[in-house]
Coordinates of C-alpha atoms and ligand atoms in Angstrom, one line a residue:
M184 CA 152.6 -190.4 83.1
S185 CA 152.1 -194.0 83.8
N186 CA 154.6 -196.5 82.4
K187 CA 151.7 -198.3 80.5
E188 CA 150.6 -195.0 79.1
N189 CA 154.7 -194.2 78.3
K190 CA 154.8 -197.5 76.1
K191 CA 151.5 -196.8 74.4
E192 CA 152.9 -193.5 73.2
E193 CA 156.7 -195.2 72.4
S194 CA 155.0 -197.8 70.2
E195 CA 152.9 -195.3 68.3
L196 CA 155.8 -193.3 67.5
M197 CA 157.3 -196.4 66.1
E198 CA 154.1 -197.0 64.1
K199 CA 154.5 -193.4 62.8
I200 CA 157.7 -193.4 61.8
V201 CA 157.4 -196.5 59.7
S202 CA 154.3 -194.9 58.2
L203 CA 156.0 -191.5 57.4
C204 CA 159.0 -193.6 55.7
K205 CA 156.1 -195.6 53.6
R206 CA 154.0 -193.0 52.8
R207 CA 156.9 -190.4 51.8
G208 CA 159.0 -192.8 50.0
F209 CA 161.8 -193.5 52.7
I210 CA 161.7 -197.3 52.9
F211 CA 159.5 -200.2 51.9
P212 CA 159.5 -203.7 52.7
G213 CA 161.7 -205.9 50.8
S214 CA 160.1 -208.0 47.7
E215 CA 156.8 -206.4 48.8
I216 CA 154.7 -207.3 45.8
Y217 CA 155.6 -210.7 46.6
G218 CA 154.5 -210.7 50.1
G219 CA 157.5 -209.0 51.7
F220 CA 161.0 -210.8 52.3
A221 CA 161.6 -210.7 56.5
G222 CA 164.6 -209.1 57.4
T223 CA 165.1 -207.2 54.1
W224 CA 164.1 -203.3 53.4
D225 CA 164.5 -201.5 50.1
Y226 CA 165.1 -197.5 50.1
G227 CA 163.1 -195.0 48.1
H228 CA 164.7 -191.8 46.7
F229 CA 164.8 -190.1 50.0
G230 CA 165.8 -193.2 52.1
N231 CA 169.0 -193.7 49.8
E232 CA 169.7 -190.2 50.0
I233 CA 169.7 -189.8 53.7
L234 CA 171.7 -193.2 53.7
N235 CA 174.2 -191.4 51.4
N236 CA 174.2 -188.5 53.5
I237 CA 174.8 -190.3 56.9
K238 CA 177.7 -192.5 54.9
N239 CA 179.3 -189.1 53.3
S240 CA 179.1 -187.4 56.6
W241 CA 181.1 -190.5 58.3
W242 CA 183.7 -190.9 55.3
E243 CA 184.7 -187.4 55.6
K244 CA 185.0 -187.3 59.2
F245 CA 186.7 -190.4 59.9
V246 CA 188.5 -190.6 56.4
S247 CA 188.9 -187.8 54.3
N248 CA 189.9 -185.3 57.3
R249 CA 192.5 -187.5 58.9
E250 CA 195.5 -188.3 57.5
D251 CA 196.1 -191.3 59.6
M252 CA 193.2 -193.3 57.8
Y253 CA 192.9 -195.4 54.5
G254 CA 189.6 -196.1 53.0
I255 CA 189.2 -199.5 51.4
R256 CA 186.3 -201.4 49.2
A257 CA 187.0 -205.3 49.7
A258 CA 184.8 -207.9 48.1
I259 CA 181.8 -209.3 49.9
L260 CA 182.8 -212.9 48.8
M261 CA 186.1 -214.0 50.7
R262 CA 187.5 -217.8 51.3
Q263 CA 185.8 -219.9 53.6
E264 CA 189.3 -220.2 55.2
V265 CA 188.9 -216.3 56.2
W266 CA 186.1 -217.3 58.3
Q267 CA 187.5 -220.8 59.8
A268 CA 190.2 -218.7 60.3
T269 CA 188.5 -216.1 62.7
G270 CA 186.0 -219.0 64.3
H271 CA 183.0 -217.2 62.5
A272 CA 182.6 -220.7 61.0
E273 CA 182.2 -222.3 64.5
H274 CA 180.9 -219.6 66.9
F275 CA 179.1 -217.0 65.0
A276 CA 175.9 -218.4 66.3
D277 CA 172.9 -217.3 68.2
P278 CA 171.1 -219.5 70.5
M279 CA 167.8 -221.0 68.9
V280 CA 164.9 -222.8 69.9
E281 CA 161.9 -223.9 67.9
C282 CA 158.0 -224.7 68.8
E283 CA 157.2 -227.9 68.7
K284 CA 153.6 -227.2 67.5
C285 CA 153.9 -224.3 64.9
Q286 CA 157.8 -224.5 63.9
H287 CA 158.2 -220.8 64.8
R288 CA 161.6 -220.3 65.7
F289 CA 163.1 -217.7 68.5
R290 CA 166.3 -216.4 69.6
I291 CA 166.5 -217.8 73.5
D292 CA 167.9 -214.8 75.2
Q293 CA 164.9 -212.6 73.4
I294 CA 162.3 -214.7 74.9
E295 CA 160.9 -214.5 78.7
D296 CA 158.8 -217.8 78.6
K297 CA 161.6 -220.0 77.7
N298 CA 159.2 -223.2 77.2
N299 CA 156.1 -222.0 75.5
C300 CA 155.6 -220.3 72.3
A301 CA 154.6 -216.8 72.3
D302 CA 152.7 -217.3 68.9
C303 CA 150.8 -220.3 70.1
G304 CA 151.5 -221.4 73.3
G305 CA 153.3 -224.8 72.1
K306 CA 156.1 -226.5 73.6
L307 CA 159.5 -225.0 73.0
G308 CA 162.1 -227.6 71.8
E309 CA 165.8 -227.5 73.1
A310 CA 167.8 -224.5 72.6
R311 CA 170.7 -225.3 69.7
Q312 CA 172.8 -223.2 68.1
F313 CA 172.0 -221.6 65.2
N314 CA 175.2 -219.9 62.8
M315 CA 174.2 -216.7 61.3
M316 CA 176.2 -216.7 58.2
F317 CA 174.4 -217.2 55.2
Q318 CA 176.4 -219.7 52.6
T319 CA 176.6 -220.1 49.4
K320 CA 178.1 -221.9 46.6
V321 CA 180.8 -220.2 44.3
G322 CA 181.6 -221.3 41.0
A323 CA 180.2 -224.6 39.1
S324 CA 181.9 -227.0 41.4
E325 CA 179.4 -228.2 43.8
D326 CA 181.9 -229.7 46.8
S327 CA 183.1 -228.4 49.8
S328 CA 185.7 -226.4 48.4
A329 CA 183.3 -223.9 46.6
I330 CA 181.7 -223.0 49.8
S331 CA 181.8 -219.1 51.0
Y332 CA 179.9 -216.7 52.9
L333 CA 178.4 -213.4 52.5
R334 CA 180.4 -211.9 55.0
P335 CA 178.7 -211.1 58.6
E336 CA 181.2 -207.9 59.0
T337 CA 182.9 -205.9 57.1
A338 CA 185.8 -206.1 59.3
Q339 CA 187.8 -208.9 58.1
G340 CA 187.5 -207.3 54.4
I341 CA 190.1 -204.9 55.9
F342 CA 192.1 -207.2 57.9
V343 CA 192.6 -209.6 54.7
N344 CA 193.8 -206.2 53.1
F345 CA 196.0 -205.3 56.3
K346 CA 199.5 -206.3 54.1
N347 CA 198.2 -204.5 50.8
I348 CA 197.7 -201.0 52.7
V349 CA 201.2 -201.5 54.4
D350 CA 203.1 -202.4 51.3
T351 CA 201.4 -199.9 49.2
H352 CA 201.2 -197.1 51.6
H353 CA 203.8 -197.4 54.3
P354 CA 201.7 -196.0 57.1
K355 CA 203.6 -195.4 60.3
I356 CA 201.7 -196.6 63.3
P357 CA 199.0 -195.9 64.6
F358 CA 196.9 -195.6 61.5
G359 CA 193.4 -197.1 60.6
I360 CA 191.8 -198.6 57.6
A361 CA 188.3 -198.2 57.0
Q362 CA 184.9 -199.7 55.2
I363 CA 181.4 -199.0 54.1
G364 CA 179.7 -201.9 52.9
K365 CA 176.9 -204.7 53.0
A366 CA 176.9 -207.3 56.0
F367 CA 174.7 -209.8 56.1
R368 CA 173.1 -212.2 59.2
N369 CA 170.9 -214.9 59.0
E370 CA 169.0 -213.1 62.0
I371 CA 166.3 -215.6 64.0
T372 CA 164.1 -213.3 64.2
P373 CA 164.3 -210.1 62.5
R374 CA 162.7 -207.3 63.7
D375 CA 161.5 -203.7 65.0
F376 CA 161.7 -202.2 61.9
I377 CA 165.3 -201.9 60.1
F378 CA 166.8 -202.4 63.8
R379 CA 167.6 -206.1 63.2
S380 CA 167.8 -206.8 59.8
R381 CA 169.5 -209.9 57.5
E382 CA 171.1 -207.5 55.0
F383 CA 172.6 -204.3 56.5
E384 CA 175.5 -201.7 55.8
Q385 CA 178.1 -201.0 58.3
M386 CA 180.8 -198.4 58.3
E387 CA 184.0 -199.7 60.3
I388 CA 187.5 -198.9 61.1
E389 CA 190.0 -201.0 62.1
Y390 CA 192.9 -198.9 64.0
F391 CA 196.3 -200.3 64.6
V392 CA 198.5 -199.2 67.7
R393 CA 201.2 -200.3 69.7
E394 CA 200.0 -202.5 72.5
N395 CA 200.6 -199.8 75.0
N396 CA 199.1 -197.4 73.3
W397 CA 195.6 -198.8 73.0
E398 CA 194.0 -197.1 75.9
N399 CA 194.9 -193.6 74.0
A400 CA 193.6 -194.4 70.9
F401 CA 190.3 -196.1 72.2
N402 CA 189.4 -192.9 74.7
E403 CA 190.4 -190.7 71.8
L404 CA 188.2 -193.0 69.0
K405 CA 185.3 -193.3 72.1
N406 CA 185.2 -189.0 71.8
E407 CA 185.0 -189.3 68.1
M408 CA 182.3 -191.3 67.8
H409 CA 180.3 -189.3 70.1
L410 CA 181.3 -185.9 68.2
W411 CA 179.8 -187.9 64.8
M412 CA 176.8 -188.9 66.4
S413 CA 175.8 -185.8 67.7
S414 CA 176.7 -184.2 64.3
V415 CA 174.4 -186.0 62.3
G416 CA 171.2 -185.3 64.9
I417 CA 171.2 -188.2 66.8
D418 CA 169.6 -186.8 70.3
M419 CA 172.6 -187.5 72.8
N420 CA 170.1 -187.7 75.6
K421 CA 168.9 -191.2 74.4
V422 CA 172.7 -192.2 74.2
H423 CA 174.5 -194.4 76.5
E424 CA 177.6 -195.9 77.2
L425 CA 177.6 -199.8 78.4
E426 CA 180.4 -201.7 79.6
V427 CA 180.4 -204.9 78.3
V428 CA 180.7 -207.1 81.2
S429 CA 183.3 -210.0 80.6
E430 CA 181.0 -212.8 79.9
D431 CA 179.2 -211.3 77.3
L432 CA 182.3 -210.0 75.3
A433 CA 182.3 -211.6 71.6
H434 CA 185.3 -214.3 71.5
Y435 CA 187.6 -211.4 69.8
S436 CA 187.0 -208.7 72.2
K437 CA 188.9 -207.6 75.6
R438 CA 187.0 -204.8 76.1
T439 CA 183.6 -203.3 74.3
V440 CA 181.7 -200.4 74.9
D441 CA 178.0 -200.2 73.5
F442 CA 176.8 -197.3 72.6
E443 CA 172.7 -197.9 73.4
F444 CA 169.9 -195.9 72.5
D445 CA 166.6 -195.2 73.7
Y446 CA 164.4 -196.7 71.0
P447 CA 160.9 -197.0 71.5
F448 CA 161.1 -200.9 71.9
G449 CA 163.9 -200.4 74.6
R450 CA 167.2 -199.6 74.9
K451 CA 169.4 -201.4 72.5
E452 CA 172.7 -201.3 70.9
L453 CA 173.4 -198.3 68.5
F454 CA 177.0 -198.7 67.8
G455 CA 180.1 -200.2 69.5
L456 CA 183.8 -200.1 69.9
A457 CA 185.7 -202.8 70.9
Y458 CA 189.7 -203.5 71.6
R459 CA 190.0 -206.8 69.5
G460 CA 193.4 -207.0 71.2
D461 CA 195.9 -208.6 68.2
F462 CA 193.3 -211.5 67.6
D463 CA 192.4 -211.0 64.2
L464 CA 196.4 -209.8 62.7
K465 CA 197.5 -213.4 64.9
I466 CA 195.0 -215.5 63.1
H467 CA 195.7 -214.3 59.9
K468 CA 199.3 -214.3 60.5
L469 CA 199.9 -210.4 59.6
E470 CA 202.7 -208.7 61.2
Y471 CA 204.1 -204.7 60.7
V472 CA 207.4 -204.0 60.1
D473 CA 208.4 -200.6 61.5
E474 CA 210.5 -198.8 58.7
E475 CA 212.6 -196.9 61.0
N476 CA 214.3 -199.3 62.9
S477 CA 213.1 -202.7 61.5
E478 CA 211.3 -203.9 64.5
K479 CA 208.4 -206.4 63.9
I480 CA 205.6 -205.9 65.9
T481 CA 201.8 -207.4 66.0
P482 CA 199.7 -204.3 66.0
H483 CA 197.1 -204.4 68.5
V484 CA 193.1 -203.3 67.2
I485 CA 190.5 -200.4 68.2
E486 CA 187.6 -201.2 66.2
P487 CA 184.5 -198.3 65.9
S488 CA 181.6 -200.1 64.5
F489 CA 178.6 -198.3 63.0
G490 CA 175.8 -199.9 61.6
V491 CA 174.0 -197.0 59.1
E492 CA 170.4 -198.3 59.4
R493 CA 170.7 -198.1 63.1
A494 CA 172.1 -194.5 62.5
L495 CA 169.2 -193.7 60.3
L496 CA 166.3 -195.2 62.9
A497 CA 168.1 -193.3 65.5
I498 CA 168.5 -189.8 63.5
L499 CA 164.5 -190.7 62.5
L500 CA 163.6 -191.1 65.9
S501 CA 165.4 -188.1 67.2
A502 CA 164.2 -185.9 64.4
Y503 CA 160.7 -186.6 64.4
T504 CA 158.9 -183.7 65.5
E505 CA 154.7 -183.0 66.2
D506 CA 153.6 -179.4 66.9
E507 CA 150.9 -177.3 65.6
M508 CA 150.9 -174.9 63.5
G509 CA 147.6 -172.8 61.7
G510 CA 145.7 -174.5 64.2
E511 CA 146.3 -177.8 63.0
V512 CA 148.8 -180.4 64.2
R513 CA 152.1 -180.3 62.1
I514 CA 154.4 -183.3 61.5
Y515 CA 158.2 -182.6 60.8
L516 CA 161.8 -183.8 60.8
K517 CA 164.1 -181.9 62.2
L518 CA 166.8 -183.2 60.3
R519 CA 170.4 -181.5 60.2
P520 CA 170.7 -179.9 56.6
Q521 CA 173.5 -181.9 55.9
I522 CA 171.5 -185.1 56.5
A523 CA 168.1 -184.0 55.0
P524 CA 167.2 -185.9 51.9
V525 CA 166.3 -182.5 50.1
L526 CA 168.1 -179.3 51.1
C527 CA 165.7 -176.9 49.7
A528 CA 162.3 -176.9 47.4
V529 CA 161.5 -174.2 45.2
S530 CA 158.1 -173.5 43.5
P531 CA 156.3 -170.8 41.9
L532 CA 153.5 -169.5 44.2
L533 CA 151.0 -170.7 41.3
K534 CA 152.0 -173.1 38.9
N535 CA 149.6 -172.0 36.2
K536 CA 151.5 -168.8 35.6
P537 CA 154.0 -169.2 32.9
E538 CA 156.2 -166.1 34.1
L539 CA 156.4 -167.4 37.7
V540 CA 157.0 -171.0 36.4
S541 CA 160.0 -169.6 34.5
K542 CA 161.6 -167.5 36.6
S543 CA 161.1 -170.4 39.5
R544 CA 163.3 -172.9 36.8
E545 CA 165.6 -170.1 36.7
V546 CA 166.2 -170.1 40.8
F547 CA 166.0 -174.0 41.1
S548 CA 169.0 -174.7 38.2
M549 CA 170.6 -171.8 39.7
L550 CA 170.7 -173.9 43.6
K551 CA 170.5 -177.5 41.8
K552 CA 173.7 -176.6 40.1
E553 CA 175.5 -175.6 43.1
F554 CA 173.7 -177.9 46.2
G555 CA 172.5 -180.9 44.1
R556 CA 169.7 -181.7 46.8
V557 CA 167.2 -179.2 45.5
A558 CA 163.7 -180.4 44.7
W559 CA 161.3 -178.7 42.2
D560 CA 157.5 -178.8 43.9
D561 CA 154.6 -177.0 42.3
N562 CA 152.2 -179.9 43.3
G563 CA 149.0 -178.7 45.2
N564 CA 148.8 -175.1 47.0
I565 CA 151.6 -173.8 49.0
G566 CA 150.3 -174.8 52.4
K567 CA 150.2 -178.4 51.0
R568 CA 153.7 -178.3 49.8
Y569 CA 155.2 -176.7 52.8
R570 CA 153.6 -180.0 54.8
R571 CA 155.0 -182.4 52.6
Q572 CA 158.3 -180.9 52.5
D573 CA 158.0 -180.5 56.6
E574 CA 157.5 -184.3 56.4
I575 CA 160.7 -185.1 54.6
G576 CA 162.7 -182.7 56.6
T577 CA 163.5 -179.7 54.0
P578 CA 165.0 -177.2 56.0
W579 CA 164.6 -174.4 53.5
C580 CA 161.5 -173.9 50.9
I581 CA 161.7 -170.8 48.4
V582 CA 158.7 -169.2 46.6
I583 CA 158.9 -167.0 43.7
D584 CA 155.8 -164.9 43.9
F585 CA 154.7 -161.8 42.1
D586 CA 156.9 -159.4 43.9
T587 CA 160.0 -161.5 42.5
L588 CA 158.7 -160.4 39.2
G589 CA 158.5 -156.9 40.2
E590 CA 155.0 -156.1 41.2
N591 CA 156.3 -154.1 44.1
P592 CA 159.7 -152.8 42.2
E593 CA 161.4 -152.5 45.6
L594 CA 161.1 -156.5 46.1
L595 CA 162.2 -157.2 42.6
D596 CA 164.4 -160.4 42.1
T597 CA 163.8 -161.6 45.7
V598 CA 161.9 -164.7 47.0
T599 CA 160.5 -165.7 50.1
I600 CA 162.3 -168.4 52.0
R601 CA 160.6 -170.6 54.9
D602 CA 162.3 -172.1 57.9
R603 CA 161.0 -175.7 58.6
D604 CA 161.2 -175.2 62.0
T605 CA 159.6 -172.4 63.2
G606 CA 157.5 -171.7 59.5
N607 CA 158.7 -168.1 59.4
Q608 CA 159.4 -166.4 56.2
E609 CA 162.4 -164.0 54.9
R610 CA 162.5 -162.1 51.7
I611 CA 166.2 -162.2 50.3
K612 CA 167.5 -161.7 46.9
I613 CA 167.9 -164.4 45.0
S614 CA 171.9 -163.4 44.1
E615 CA 172.0 -163.9 48.1
L616 CA 170.3 -167.4 48.0
I617 CA 173.3 -169.3 47.7
S618 CA 175.5 -167.7 50.3
Y619 CA 172.5 -167.6 52.2
I620 CA 172.0 -171.4 52.7
K621 CA 176.1 -172.0 52.6
N622 CA 176.2 -170.0 55.9
K623 CA 173.6 -172.0 57.8
L624 CA 175.4 -175.5 56.5
N625 CA 178.5 -174.4 58.0
Ligands
LIG189 N1 182.8 -205.9 63.3 C1 182.0 -205.8 64.5 C2 181.0 -206.0 64.2 O1 180.4 -206.3 63.3 P1 178.6 -206.0 65.6 O2 178.2 -205.0 67.1 O3 178.2 -207.6 65.8 O4 180.2 -206.0 65.4 C3 178.6 -203.6 64.2 O5 178.2 -205.2 64.7 C4 177.3 -202.7 64.5 O6 176.3 -203.8 63.1 C5 175.9 -203.1 65.7 O7 176.8 -202.0 66.4 C6 174.9 -202.5 64.6 O8 175.1 -200.9 64.6 C7 175.1 -203.0 63.3 N2 174.2 -204.0 63.5 C8 174.3 -205.7 63.5 N3 173.8 -206.4 63.3 C9 172.7 -205.8 62.8 C10 171.3 -206.2 62.2 N4 171.1 -207.6 62.1 N5 170.8 -205.1 61.7 C11 171.2 -204.0 61.3 N6 172.5 -204.0 61.8 C12 173.2 -204.4 62.6

């Protein structure tokens, strides 16, 4: 396939994903009924379910299943002194140029022609630094003491709680503090669907180590990041590690490895892993006292940082599949059961047969109580239901038919369960449904 054809196919894939997300109620443009609001996205029921599944899986792996992690939820608004101390107030900026004719703004590092506007051909002005933090005023006062910012990273909420965690939990070093929460950046050019948004969520860990142990911790966490990415269904053939060269390191970083993903719009950052040295604890004047020998140290920090929406986009791009079934093109999302918004859908073969509906309701309630993410689906014929569930990535569709009711006595109290990926159906006993699904989940 030529480069041009490849590009066309990739951009078509992106369009297909965006369209599926809208059609099936995953993701909508923010403030859409007022014409949209660039860089913001609203998540519908299914989108929100997947986001929750991603965050739960991350929390389970990096917090609940470990003894050395403490999970917190810090305030988004913090005193401006936090951002002055970190250098964000001064340095958290991207170089921007503005077109003198149409006033469109561009990030200079993202455009090929640095002199002329890509939209109208007009002359581009001088590059200047544009701070990406959203500034706001807190309280009734209007002077500069009221200034605060919507946090551009969740990390600082962790650092300012370092002492709280140490004083209340007395953790032995090495240990980590983790947080999932919103972050905000006034991106000059939000783009590529949910890839670069102005409001997004991060899942971050600050892992505190003795300086001489930083490399071990860095490698261990890098490995854990790989394992998590693969466990949520990110295509690892499309993930690449990039050792960030020293000129491109953030001002706080001593070493950064970016995990990049092959998106249809190019190979771009998915997640990051940084060695922040003692930068943050030093600037916030925080220390750690080893309770065993009263030794006072400033721990060094390893920071795995994940964007929730980028995880979602990589998962959707990895899961999107087209094949042929029954002589037609079929679209389905090959999502891991742990991540799929709906784990299984329950249907009566015919919705106008009360005896089928009532038995189906029984099965539905049983599964709903056990798994939560279970859908009732009696809309349209069975074929249409399967297609709809395939498109949202439901791993199993369960159908209650006349054999369930005993038309064939040997099949009494059995149902059909259809596998999303193969389209194959099995007949199993209702009493075995829960263990069947649980086995597949493990
Ligand atoms: N605390 C370190 C930090 O914030 P970062 O590389 O600027 O590092 C971490 O951001 C992660 O947050 C990125 O790897 C990406 O997954 C996500 N992210 C950053 N900017 C984003 C944006 N505008 N939209 C969506 N996700 C973003």
